Amino acid sequence: MAGPLTGEERPGMRRLFVCSSPEELARAAAGRLWGIVRERGAAQEKGKGRPGGIAVALSGGATPRRFLETLAASPYRERFPWNRVHFFQTDERWVPPDDPRSNQRMLRESLVAAGPVPEGNFHPVDLSLPDPAASARRYEEHLRRFFPKSPGGFPRFDAVFLGIGSDGHTASLFPGSPVLEERKAWVAHAEGGAPSLGRVTLTLPVLNNAFRVIFLASGEEKAEILRVVLQGEGTGSLPAARVSPRQGRVTWLVDSTAASALPSRGSSPPGNGGDPA
Ligand code: 6PG
């Protein structure tokens, strides 16, 4: 099991696990989520932590698909506590829900339609509103109903799964975006991507209030940005490098091609991450 990237294990530290293939990355991510859900469920049963279900925020893009398909299939299909877990979006692109670029289309196909996610446990961004700014406000209102008490002023997701773009963006927080400096709103209208699109995104204070943040990265095209971010090369400005929960922990789950530019090869993920297999 790889140690933290720097220093001893403590909240706010980062851990790196290198998987041998995208398939092993998917299994490691599903196992990590299973472990977090068990940990948080146990805490809730003891009256600790936030009552009312376990909140997981999922990013879009292509990387999460295999992970979510793994979660929707055996053995998770039969054993994961689906009724206790609520799935939210970290961000959405302002395209129709059936557009191939839509993040919620990917989530519906790989998880919601494939796995036994109860009606009401998937919380998509509302794309029926006139524009992304209105949709961001609506999503924030929805989150405020789900997280009625938010000590510190921000919701605390139990797990946030993020990706990273080759430019260092994460969720829909892009380098140089004014949204990176948002300190009050939970959800914001952003612009970004290639070609640029309207976006709806969780803000940095929300990501940095999470109990656990898990970055997933796969493929050669992520090798250089992973090296830059994980080696901390003056990257305070890169959005992915600014995700560092004060009381949470960041885990990087990457495959060997994404890790190919890292000096230390890291280690394979722990056991089965607590998965039910
Ligand atoms: C988005 C995503 C974004 C994604 C990265 C990586 O809407 O673009 O939420 O943050 O995680 O762009 O995307 P891939 O997994 O497709 O490489």
PDB file of C-alpha atoms and ligand atoms in Angstrom:
ATOM      1  CA  MET A   1       0.000   0.000   0.000  1.00  0.00           C
ATOM      2  CA  ALA A   2       1.562   3.282  -1.066  1.00  0.00           C
ATOM      3  CA  GLY A   3       2.257   5.750   1.668  1.00  0.00           C
ATOM      4  CA  PRO A   4       1.156   9.374   1.461  1.00  0.00           C
ATOM      5  CA  LEU A   5       2.842  11.437  -1.197  1.00  0.00           C
ATOM      6  CA  THR A   6       4.398  13.577   1.441  1.00  0.00           C
ATOM      7  CA  GLY A   7       4.557  13.236   5.226  1.00  0.00           C
ATOM      8  CA  GLU A   8       2.665  10.962   7.580  1.00  0.00           C
ATOM      9  CA  GLU A   9      -0.950   9.973   7.147  1.00  0.00           C
ATOM     10  CA  ARG A  10      -3.161  12.826   8.350  1.00  0.00           C
ATOM     11  CA  PRO A  11      -6.178  14.759   7.050  1.00  0.00           C
ATOM     12  CA  GLY A  12      -5.234  16.917   4.139  1.00  0.00           C
ATOM     13  CA  MET A  13      -2.543  14.504   2.972  1.00  0.00           C
ATOM     14  CA  ARG A  14      -2.575  12.815  -0.416  1.00  0.00           C
ATOM     15  CA  ARG A  15      -2.081   9.144  -1.275  1.00  0.00           C
ATOM     16  CA  LEU A  16      -1.227   7.662  -4.637  1.00  0.00           C
ATOM     17  CA  PHE A  17      -2.107   4.166  -5.814  1.00  0.00           C
ATOM     18  CA  VAL A  18      -1.017   2.939  -9.235  1.00  0.00           C
ATOM     19  CA  CYS A  19      -3.176   0.274 -10.844  1.00  0.00           C
ATOM     20  CA  SER A  20      -1.894  -2.077 -13.519  1.00  0.00           C
ATOM     21  CA  SER A  21      -4.743  -1.387 -15.947  1.00  0.00           C
ATOM     22  CA  PRO A  22      -7.943   0.648 -16.417  1.00  0.00           C
ATOM     23  CA  GLU A  23      -9.856  -2.448 -15.287  1.00  0.00           C
ATOM     24  CA  GLU A  24      -7.931  -2.623 -12.011  1.00  0.00           C
ATOM     25  CA  LEU A  25      -8.427   1.144 -11.602  1.00  0.00           C
ATOM     26  CA  ALA A  26     -12.182   0.639 -11.938  1.00  0.00           C
ATOM     27  CA  ARG A  27     -12.142  -2.146  -9.334  1.00  0.00           C
ATOM     28  CA  ALA A  28      -9.999  -0.061  -6.975  1.00  0.00           C
ATOM     29  CA  ALA A  29     -12.367   2.911  -7.293  1.00  0.00           C
ATOM     30  CA  ALA A  30     -15.422   0.750  -6.612  1.00  0.00           C
ATOM     31  CA  GLY A  31     -13.635  -0.827  -3.661  1.00  0.00           C
ATOM     32  CA  ARG A  32     -12.644   2.611  -2.335  1.00  0.00           C
ATOM     33  CA  LEU A  33     -16.241   3.812  -2.523  1.00  0.00           C
ATOM     34  CA  TRP A  34     -17.440   0.631  -0.804  1.00  0.00           C
ATOM     35  CA  GLY A  35     -14.933   1.261   2.000  1.00  0.00           C
ATOM     36  CA  ILE A  36     -16.007   4.901   2.449  1.00  0.00           C
ATOM     37  CA  VAL A  37     -19.697   3.988   2.445  1.00  0.00           C
ATOM     38  CA  ARG A  38     -19.113   1.350   5.144  1.00  0.00           C
ATOM     39  CA  GLU A  39     -17.060   3.790   7.223  1.00  0.00           C
ATOM     40  CA  ARG A  40     -19.586   6.587   6.968  1.00  0.00           C
ATOM     41  CA  GLY A  41     -22.552   4.275   7.445  1.00  0.00           C
ATOM     42  CA  ALA A  42     -21.023   2.937  10.643  1.00  0.00           C
ATOM     43  CA  ALA A  43     -20.401   6.483  11.887  1.00  0.00           C
ATOM     44  CA  GLN A  44     -24.009   7.461  11.167  1.00  0.00           C
ATOM     45  CA  GLU A  45     -25.290   4.382  13.019  1.00  0.00           C
ATOM     46  CA  LYS A  46     -23.316   5.575  16.059  1.00  0.00           C
ATOM     47  CA  GLY A  47     -24.944   8.971  15.742  1.00  0.00           C
ATOM     48  CA  LYS A  48     -21.800  10.609  14.388  1.00  0.00           C
ATOM     49  CA  GLY A  49     -21.566  12.422  11.098  1.00  0.00           C
ATOM     50  CA  ARG A  50     -24.461  13.770   9.110  1.00  0.00           C
ATOM     51  CA  PRO A  51     -27.714  11.798   9.305  1.00  0.00           C
ATOM     52  CA  GLY A  52     -29.779  11.203   6.204  1.00  0.00           C
ATOM     53  CA  GLY A  53     -27.884   9.074   3.759  1.00  0.00           C
ATOM     54  CA  ILE A  54     -24.391   9.046   2.334  1.00  0.00           C
ATOM     55  CA  ALA A  55     -23.633  11.697  -0.270  1.00  0.00           C
ATOM     56  CA  VAL A  56     -21.342  10.884  -3.188  1.00  0.00           C
ATOM     57  CA  ALA A  57     -20.498  13.397  -5.929  1.00  0.00           C
ATOM     58  CA  LEU A  58     -19.438  11.990  -9.297  1.00  0.00           C
ATOM     59  CA  SER A  59     -17.600  13.799 -12.056  1.00  0.00           C
ATOM     60  CA  GLY A  60     -18.254  13.384 -15.731  1.00  0.00           C
ATOM     61  CA  GLY A  61     -15.954  12.760 -18.641  1.00  0.00           C
ATOM     62  CA  ALA A  62     -14.959   9.288 -19.771  1.00  0.00           C
ATOM     63  CA  THR A  63     -12.829   7.918 -16.922  1.00  0.00           C
ATOM     64  CA  PRO A  64     -15.589   7.191 -14.379  1.00  0.00           C
ATOM     65  CA  ARG A  65     -17.599   5.037 -16.810  1.00  0.00           C
ATOM     66  CA  ARG A  66     -15.730   1.773 -16.188  1.00  0.00           C
ATOM     67  CA  PHE A  67     -15.700   2.367 -12.430  1.00  0.00           C
ATOM     68  CA  LEU A  68     -19.472   2.960 -12.370  1.00  0.00           C
ATOM     69  CA  GLU A  69     -20.182  -0.045 -14.585  1.00  0.00           C
ATOM     70  CA  THR A  70     -18.144  -2.120 -12.127  1.00  0.00           C
ATOM     71  CA  LEU A  71     -20.171  -0.715  -9.228  1.00  0.00           C
ATOM     72  CA  ALA A  72     -23.441  -1.546 -11.013  1.00  0.00           C
ATOM     73  CA  ALA A  73     -22.369  -5.136 -11.637  1.00  0.00           C
ATOM     74  CA  SER A  74     -21.827  -8.124  -9.347  1.00  0.00           C
ATOM     75  CA  PRO A  75     -20.724  -8.348  -6.566  1.00  0.00           C
ATOM     76  CA  TYR A  76     -21.538  -4.704  -5.746  1.00  0.00           C
ATOM     77  CA  ARG A  77     -24.960  -4.968  -7.377  1.00  0.00           C
ATOM     78  CA  GLU A  78     -26.075  -7.397  -4.685  1.00  0.00           C
ATOM     79  CA  ARG A  79     -24.214  -6.027  -1.696  1.00  0.00           C
ATOM     80  CA  PHE A  80     -23.781  -2.271  -1.997  1.00  0.00           C
ATOM     81  CA  PRO A  81     -26.252  -0.382   0.290  1.00  0.00           C
ATOM     82  CA  TRP A  82     -27.942   1.359  -2.619  1.00  0.00           C
ATOM     83  CA  ASN A  83     -30.831   2.701  -0.578  1.00  0.00           C
ATOM     84  CA  ARG A  84     -28.457   4.617   1.704  1.00  0.00           C
ATOM     85  CA  VAL A  85     -26.299   6.251  -0.961  1.00  0.00           C
ATOM     86  CA  HIS A  86     -27.237   9.395  -2.863  1.00  0.00           C
ATOM     87  CA  PHE A  87     -25.376  10.279  -6.056  1.00  0.00           C
ATOM     88  CA  PHE A  88     -24.827  13.880  -7.112  1.00  0.00           C
ATOM     89  CA  GLN A  89     -22.900  15.533  -9.949  1.00  0.00           C
ATOM     90  CA  THR A  90     -19.692  17.483  -9.444  1.00  0.00           C
ATOM     91  CA  ASP A  91     -20.415  19.299 -12.672  1.00  0.00           C
ATOM     92  CA  GLU A  92     -22.397  19.256 -15.889  1.00  0.00           C
ATOM     93  CA  ARG A  93     -21.973  20.574 -19.377  1.00  0.00           C
ATOM     94  CA  TRP A  94     -24.717  22.802 -20.778  1.00  0.00           C
ATOM     95  CA  VAL A  95     -25.864  20.382 -23.477  1.00  0.00           C
ATOM     96  CA  PRO A  96     -29.100  18.402 -23.822  1.00  0.00           C
ATOM     97  CA  PRO A  97     -29.299  15.379 -21.479  1.00  0.00           C
ATOM     98  CA  ASP A  98     -29.151  12.991 -24.432  1.00  0.00           C
ATOM     99  CA  ASP A  99     -26.102  14.690 -25.967  1.00  0.00           C
ATOM    100  CA  PRO A 100     -23.057  12.358 -26.116  1.00  0.00           C
ATOM    101  CA  ARG A 101     -21.075  15.059 -24.235  1.00  0.00           C
ATOM    102  CA  SER A 102     -23.553  15.100 -21.343  1.00  0.00           C
ATOM    103  CA  ASN A 103     -22.101  14.000 -18.003  1.00  0.00           C
ATOM    104  CA  GLN A 104     -25.482  12.928 -16.694  1.00  0.00           C
ATOM    105  CA  ARG A 105     -26.036  10.826 -19.796  1.00  0.00           C
ATOM    106  CA  MET A 106     -22.807   8.964 -18.925  1.00  0.00           C
ATOM    107  CA  LEU A 107     -23.932   8.586 -15.284  1.00  0.00           C
ATOM    108  CA  ARG A 108     -27.389   7.346 -16.266  1.00  0.00           C
ATOM    109  CA  GLU A 109     -25.989   4.817 -18.751  1.00  0.00           C
ATOM    110  CA  SER A 110     -23.157   3.462 -16.587  1.00  0.00           C
ATOM    111  CA  LEU A 111     -24.779   3.521 -13.141  1.00  0.00           C
ATOM    112  CA  VAL A 112     -28.332   4.752 -12.722  1.00  0.00           C
ATOM    113  CA  ALA A 113     -29.920   2.628 -15.444  1.00  0.00           C
ATOM    114  CA  ALA A 114     -27.502  -0.268 -14.979  1.00  0.00           C
ATOM    115  CA  GLY A 115     -27.433  -0.551 -11.186  1.00  0.00           C
ATOM    116  CA  PRO A 116     -30.254  -0.681  -8.591  1.00  0.00           C
ATOM    117  CA  VAL A 117     -30.090   3.035  -7.752  1.00  0.00           C
ATOM    118  CA  PRO A 118     -33.439   3.835  -6.095  1.00  0.00           C
ATOM    119  CA  GLU A 119     -35.620   6.509  -7.645  1.00  0.00           C
ATOM    120  CA  GLY A 120     -34.726   9.717  -5.838  1.00  0.00           C
ATOM    121  CA  ASN A 121     -31.144   8.687  -5.048  1.00  0.00           C
ATOM    122  CA  PHE A 122     -29.704  10.218  -8.222  1.00  0.00           C
ATOM    123  CA  HIS A 123     -29.621  14.014  -8.118  1.00  0.00           C
ATOM    124  CA  PRO A 124     -28.823  15.366 -11.597  1.00  0.00           C
ATOM    125  CA  VAL A 125     -28.275  18.997 -12.522  1.00  0.00           C
ATOM    126  CA  ASP A 126     -31.516  20.413 -13.958  1.00  0.00           C
ATOM    127  CA  LEU A 127     -30.958  21.037 -17.662  1.00  0.00           C
ATOM    128  CA  SER A 128     -34.522  22.213 -18.297  1.00  0.00           C
ATOM    129  CA  LEU A 129     -33.847  25.750 -17.034  1.00  0.00           C
ATOM    130  CA  PRO A 130     -33.121  28.643 -19.408  1.00  0.00           C
ATOM    131  CA  ASP A 131     -29.379  28.899 -18.735  1.00  0.00           C
ATOM    132  CA  PRO A 132     -26.509  27.435 -16.654  1.00  0.00           C
ATOM    133  CA  ALA A 133     -26.622  30.273 -14.103  1.00  0.00           C
ATOM    134  CA  ALA A 134     -30.258  29.499 -13.275  1.00  0.00           C
ATOM    135  CA  SER A 135     -29.439  25.798 -13.165  1.00  0.00           C
ATOM    136  CA  ALA A 136     -26.544  26.436 -10.768  1.00  0.00           C
ATOM    137  CA  ARG A 137     -28.872  28.338  -8.442  1.00  0.00           C
ATOM    138  CA  ARG A 138     -31.445  25.542  -8.619  1.00  0.00           C
ATOM    139  CA  TYR A 139     -28.816  22.871  -7.898  1.00  0.00           C
ATOM    140  CA  GLU A 140     -27.587  24.828  -4.912  1.00  0.00           C
ATOM    141  CA  GLU A 141     -31.154  25.098  -3.593  1.00  0.00           C
ATOM    142  CA  HIS A 142     -31.469  21.328  -4.011  1.00  0.00           C
ATOM    143  CA  LEU A 143     -28.210  20.721  -2.161  1.00  0.00           C
ATOM    144  CA  ARG A 144     -29.286  23.027   0.649  1.00  0.00           C
ATOM    145  CA  ARG A 145     -32.378  20.880   1.147  1.00  0.00           C
ATOM    146  CA  PHE A 146     -30.281  17.716   1.269  1.00  0.00           C
ATOM    147  CA  PHE A 147     -27.648  19.269   3.550  1.00  0.00           C
ATOM    148  CA  PRO A 148     -29.847  21.310   5.929  1.00  0.00           C
ATOM    149  CA  LYS A 149     -27.098  21.820   8.486  1.00  0.00           C
ATOM    150  CA  SER A 150     -23.732  22.676   7.017  1.00  0.00           C
ATOM    151  CA  PRO A 151     -21.260  23.615   9.707  1.00  0.00           C
ATOM    152  CA  GLY A 152     -18.774  26.044   8.229  1.00  0.00           C
ATOM    153  CA  GLY A 153     -21.271  27.080   5.610  1.00  0.00           C
ATOM    154  CA  PHE A 154     -20.588  24.329   3.061  1.00  0.00           C
ATOM    155  CA  PRO A 155     -22.013  20.837   2.507  1.00  0.00           C
ATOM    156  CA  ARG A 156     -19.795  17.935   3.428  1.00  0.00           C
ATOM    157  CA  PHE A 157     -19.922  15.214   0.796  1.00  0.00           C
ATOM    158  CA  ASP A 158     -18.803  11.825   2.089  1.00  0.00           C
ATOM    159  CA  ALA A 159     -16.986  11.101  -1.156  1.00  0.00           C
ATOM    160  CA  VAL A 160     -16.185  13.215  -4.192  1.00  0.00           C
ATOM    161  CA  PHE A 161     -14.828  11.477  -7.287  1.00  0.00           C
ATOM    162  CA  LEU A 162     -12.944  13.830  -9.602  1.00  0.00           C
ATOM    163  CA  GLY A 163     -11.083  13.579 -12.864  1.00  0.00           C
ATOM    164  CA  ILE A 164      -8.319  15.798 -14.185  1.00  0.00           C
ATOM    165  CA  GLY A 165      -7.982  17.369 -17.595  1.00  0.00           C
ATOM    166  CA  SER A 166      -4.606  17.639 -19.322  1.00  0.00           C
ATOM    167  CA  ASP A 167      -4.778  21.386 -18.547  1.00  0.00           C
ATOM    168  CA  GLY A 168      -5.208  20.668 -14.837  1.00  0.00           C
ATOM    169  CA  HIS A 169      -8.941  21.395 -14.652  1.00  0.00           C
ATOM    170  CA  THR A 170     -11.153  19.361 -12.396  1.00  0.00           C
ATOM    171  CA  ALA A 171     -14.947  19.292 -12.191  1.00  0.00           C
ATOM    172  CA  SER A 172     -15.670  22.367 -14.330  1.00  0.00           C
ATOM    173  CA  LEU A 173     -13.061  24.500 -12.618  1.00  0.00           C
ATOM    174  CA  PHE A 174     -10.679  25.582 -15.349  1.00  0.00           C
ATOM    175  CA  PRO A 175      -7.292  27.352 -15.051  1.00  0.00           C
ATOM    176  CA  GLY A 176      -7.751  31.114 -14.788  1.00  0.00           C
ATOM    177  CA  SER A 177     -11.497  30.893 -14.265  1.00  0.00           C
ATOM    178  CA  PRO A 178     -12.943  33.512 -11.891  1.00  0.00           C
ATOM    179  CA  VAL A 179     -15.128  30.706 -10.469  1.00  0.00           C
ATOM    180  CA  LEU A 180     -11.969  29.358  -8.801  1.00  0.00           C
ATOM    181  CA  GLU A 181     -12.143  32.343  -6.442  1.00  0.00           C
ATOM    182  CA  GLU A 182     -15.804  31.790  -5.480  1.00  0.00           C
ATOM    183  CA  ARG A 183     -15.953  31.615  -1.689  1.00  0.00           C
ATOM    184  CA  LYS A 184     -19.689  31.702  -0.915  1.00  0.00           C
ATOM    185  CA  ALA A 185     -21.737  29.860  -3.531  1.00  0.00           C
ATOM    186  CA  TRP A 186     -21.907  26.066  -3.418  1.00  0.00           C
ATOM    187  CA  VAL A 187     -22.649  25.771  -7.133  1.00  0.00           C
ATOM    188  CA  ALA A 188     -21.627  28.156  -9.909  1.00  0.00           C
ATOM    189  CA  HIS A 189     -21.992  28.807 -13.617  1.00  0.00           C
ATOM    190  CA  ALA A 190     -18.637  28.334 -15.354  1.00  0.00           C
ATOM    191  CA  GLU A 191     -17.367  28.228 -18.911  1.00  0.00           C
ATOM    192  CA  GLY A 192     -14.699  25.896 -20.220  1.00  0.00           C
ATOM    193  CA  GLY A 193     -13.569  22.860 -22.160  1.00  0.00           C
ATOM    194  CA  ALA A 194     -12.594  22.509 -25.791  1.00  0.00           C
ATOM    195  CA  PRO A 195     -14.702  23.750 -27.414  1.00  0.00           C
ATOM    196  CA  SER A 196     -15.832  25.939 -24.539  1.00  0.00           C
ATOM    197  CA  LEU A 197     -19.257  25.177 -23.131  1.00  0.00           C
ATOM    198  CA  GLY A 198     -21.456  26.595 -20.428  1.00  0.00           C
ATOM    199  CA  ARG A 199     -21.020  24.568 -17.296  1.00  0.00           C
ATOM    200  CA  VAL A 200     -22.558  24.061 -13.860  1.00  0.00           C
ATOM    201  CA  THR A 201     -20.012  23.118 -11.196  1.00  0.00           C
ATOM    202  CA  LEU A 202     -19.490  22.570  -7.494  1.00  0.00           C
ATOM    203  CA  THR A 203     -17.161  25.255  -6.201  1.00  0.00           C
ATOM    204  CA  LEU A 204     -13.738  24.798  -4.638  1.00  0.00           C
ATOM    205  CA  PRO A 205     -14.928  25.364  -1.027  1.00  0.00           C
ATOM    206  CA  VAL A 206     -17.414  22.489  -1.475  1.00  0.00           C
ATOM    207  CA  LEU A 207     -14.776  20.156  -2.905  1.00  0.00           C
ATOM    208  CA  ASN A 208     -12.415  21.161  -0.097  1.00  0.00           C
ATOM    209  CA  ASN A 209     -15.028  20.391   2.543  1.00  0.00           C
ATOM    210  CA  ALA A 210     -15.366  16.753   1.477  1.00  0.00           C
ATOM    211  CA  PHE A 211     -14.611  13.863   3.830  1.00  0.00           C
ATOM    212  CA  ARG A 212     -12.822  11.953   1.063  1.00  0.00           C
ATOM    213  CA  VAL A 213     -11.735  13.099  -2.413  1.00  0.00           C
ATOM    214  CA  ILE A 214     -10.708  10.464  -4.934  1.00  0.00           C
ATOM    215  CA  PHE A 215      -9.083  11.538  -8.216  1.00  0.00           C
ATOM    216  CA  LEU A 216      -9.212   9.021 -11.047  1.00  0.00           C
ATOM    217  CA  ALA A 217      -6.757   9.306 -13.933  1.00  0.00           C
ATOM    218  CA  SER A 218      -6.208   6.916 -16.784  1.00  0.00           C
ATOM    219  CA  GLY A 219      -4.196   7.048 -19.971  1.00  0.00           C
ATOM    220  CA  GLU A 220      -0.951   8.410 -21.375  1.00  0.00           C
ATOM    221  CA  GLU A 221      -2.487  11.824 -22.011  1.00  0.00           C
ATOM    222  CA  LYS A 222      -2.711  12.401 -18.241  1.00  0.00           C
ATOM    223  CA  ALA A 223       0.919  11.464 -17.503  1.00  0.00           C
ATOM    224  CA  GLU A 224       2.423  14.951 -17.772  1.00  0.00           C
ATOM    225  CA  ILE A 225      -0.265  16.820 -15.856  1.00  0.00           C
ATOM    226  CA  LEU A 226      -0.188  14.137 -13.176  1.00  0.00           C
ATOM    227  CA  ARG A 227       3.577  14.598 -12.847  1.00  0.00           C
ATOM    228  CA  VAL A 228       3.216  18.363 -12.622  1.00  0.00           C
ATOM    229  CA  VAL A 229       0.391  18.267 -10.062  1.00  0.00           C
ATOM    230  CA  LEU A 230       1.737  15.459  -7.878  1.00  0.00           C
ATOM    231  CA  GLN A 231       5.267  16.843  -7.918  1.00  0.00           C
ATOM    232  CA  GLY A 232       3.873  20.222  -6.879  1.00  0.00           C
ATOM    233  CA  GLU A 233       5.788  22.154  -9.532  1.00  0.00           C
ATOM    234  CA  GLY A 234       4.563  25.681  -8.801  1.00  0.00           C
ATOM    235  CA  THR A 235       1.082  24.509  -9.579  1.00  0.00           C
ATOM    236  CA  GLY A 236      -0.844  26.401  -6.944  1.00  0.00           C
ATOM    237  CA  SER A 237      -2.881  27.892  -9.764  1.00  0.00           C
ATOM    238  CA  LEU A 238      -3.969  24.591 -11.307  1.00  0.00           C
ATOM    239  CA  PRO A 239      -7.493  23.745 -10.164  1.00  0.00           C
ATOM    240  CA  ALA A 240      -6.736  20.068  -9.465  1.00  0.00           C
ATOM    241  CA  ALA A 241      -3.801  21.125  -7.277  1.00  0.00           C
ATOM    242  CA  ARG A 242      -6.098  23.385  -5.251  1.00  0.00           C
ATOM    243  CA  VAL A 243      -8.301  20.502  -4.138  1.00  0.00           C
ATOM    244  CA  SER A 244      -6.903  19.830  -0.695  1.00  0.00           C
ATOM    245  CA  PRO A 245      -9.563  19.298   1.965  1.00  0.00           C
ATOM    246  CA  ARG A 246      -8.427  20.602   5.336  1.00  0.00           C
ATOM    247  CA  GLN A 247     -10.192  17.835   7.249  1.00  0.00           C
ATOM    248  CA  GLY A 248     -10.495  15.300   4.462  1.00  0.00           C
ATOM    249  CA  ARG A 249      -8.065  13.137   2.553  1.00  0.00           C
ATOM    250  CA  VAL A 250      -7.199  13.010  -1.141  1.00  0.00           C
ATOM    251  CA  THR A 251      -6.503   9.691  -2.834  1.00  0.00           C
ATOM    252  CA  TRP A 252      -5.183   9.467  -6.384  1.00  0.00           C
ATOM    253  CA  LEU A 253      -6.103   6.250  -8.164  1.00  0.00           C
ATOM    254  CA  VAL A 254      -4.282   6.127 -11.466  1.00  0.00           C
ATOM    255  CA  ASP A 255      -3.374   3.478 -13.989  1.00  0.00           C
ATOM    256  CA  SER A 256       0.185   2.693 -15.022  1.00  0.00           C
ATOM    257  CA  THR A 257       0.049   4.706 -18.259  1.00  0.00           C
ATOM    258  CA  ALA A 258      -1.145   7.816 -16.411  1.00  0.00           C
ATOM    259  CA  ALA A 259       1.638   7.234 -13.858  1.00  0.00           C
ATOM    260  CA  SER A 260       4.308   6.722 -16.534  1.00  0.00           C
ATOM    261  CA  ALA A 261       5.932  10.146 -15.963  1.00  0.00           C
ATOM    262  CA  LEU A 262       6.097   9.853 -12.179  1.00  0.00           C
ATOM    263  CA  PRO A 263       9.529   9.216 -10.654  1.00  0.00           C
ATOM    264  CA  SER A 264       8.138   6.874  -8.016  1.00  0.00           C
ATOM    265  CA  ARG A 265       5.947   4.186  -9.449  1.00  0.00           C
ATOM    266  CA  GLY A 266       3.734   4.204  -6.333  1.00  0.00           C
ATOM    267  CA  SER A 267       2.192   0.898  -5.362  1.00  0.00           C
ATOM    268  CA  SER A 268      -0.838  -1.112  -6.270  1.00  0.00           C
ATOM    269  CA  PRO A 269      -3.996  -0.204  -4.372  1.00  0.00           C
ATOM    270  CA  PRO A 270      -4.581  -1.783  -0.969  1.00  0.00           C
ATOM    271  CA  GLY A 271      -6.095  -5.273  -1.056  1.00  0.00           C
ATOM    272  CA  ASN A 272      -9.524  -4.965  -2.533  1.00  0.00           C
ATOM    273  CA  GLY A 273     -10.254  -1.655  -0.863  1.00  0.00           C
ATOM    274  CA  GLY A 274     -12.795  -3.382   1.308  1.00  0.00           C
ATOM    275  CA  ASP A 275     -14.972  -4.400  -1.589  1.00  0.00           C
ATOM    276  CA  PRO A 276     -17.423  -7.207  -1.008  1.00  0.00           C
ATOM    277  CA  ALA A 277     -15.838  -9.604  -3.502  1.00  0.00           C
TER     278      ALA A 277
HETATM  279  C1  6PG B   1     -16.018  17.436 -17.406  1.00  0.00           C
HETATM  280  C2  6PG B   1     -15.537  16.587 -16.265  1.00  0.00           C
HETATM  281  C3  6PG B   1     -14.077  16.844 -16.068  1.00  0.00           C
HETATM  282  C4  6PG B   1     -13.376  15.528 -16.249  1.00  0.00           C
HETATM  283  C5  6PG B   1     -12.011  15.748 -16.839  1.00  0.00           C
HETATM  284  C6  6PG B   1     -11.373  14.401 -17.208  1.00  0.00           C
HETATM  285  O1  6PG B   1     -17.202  17.742 -17.490  1.00  0.00           O
HETATM  286  O2  6PG B   1     -15.179  17.730 -18.261  1.00  0.00           O
HETATM  287  O3  6PG B   1     -16.277  16.591 -15.154  1.00  0.00           O
HETATM  288  O4  6PG B   1     -13.708  17.477 -14.917  1.00  0.00           O
HETATM  289  O5  6PG B   1     -13.291  14.849 -15.011  1.00  0.00           O
HETATM  290  O6  6PG B   1     -12.168  16.539 -17.992  1.00  0.00           O
HETATM  291  O7  6PG B   1     -12.172  13.846 -18.211  1.00  0.00           O
HETATM  292  P1  6PG B   1     -11.862  12.372 -18.799  1.00  0.00           P
HETATM  293  O8  6PG B   1     -12.213  11.411 -17.712  1.00  0.00           O
HETATM  294  O9  6PG B   1     -12.777  12.263 -19.991  1.00  0.00           O
HETATM  295  O10 6PG B   1     -10.405  12.336 -19.140  1.00  0.00           O
END
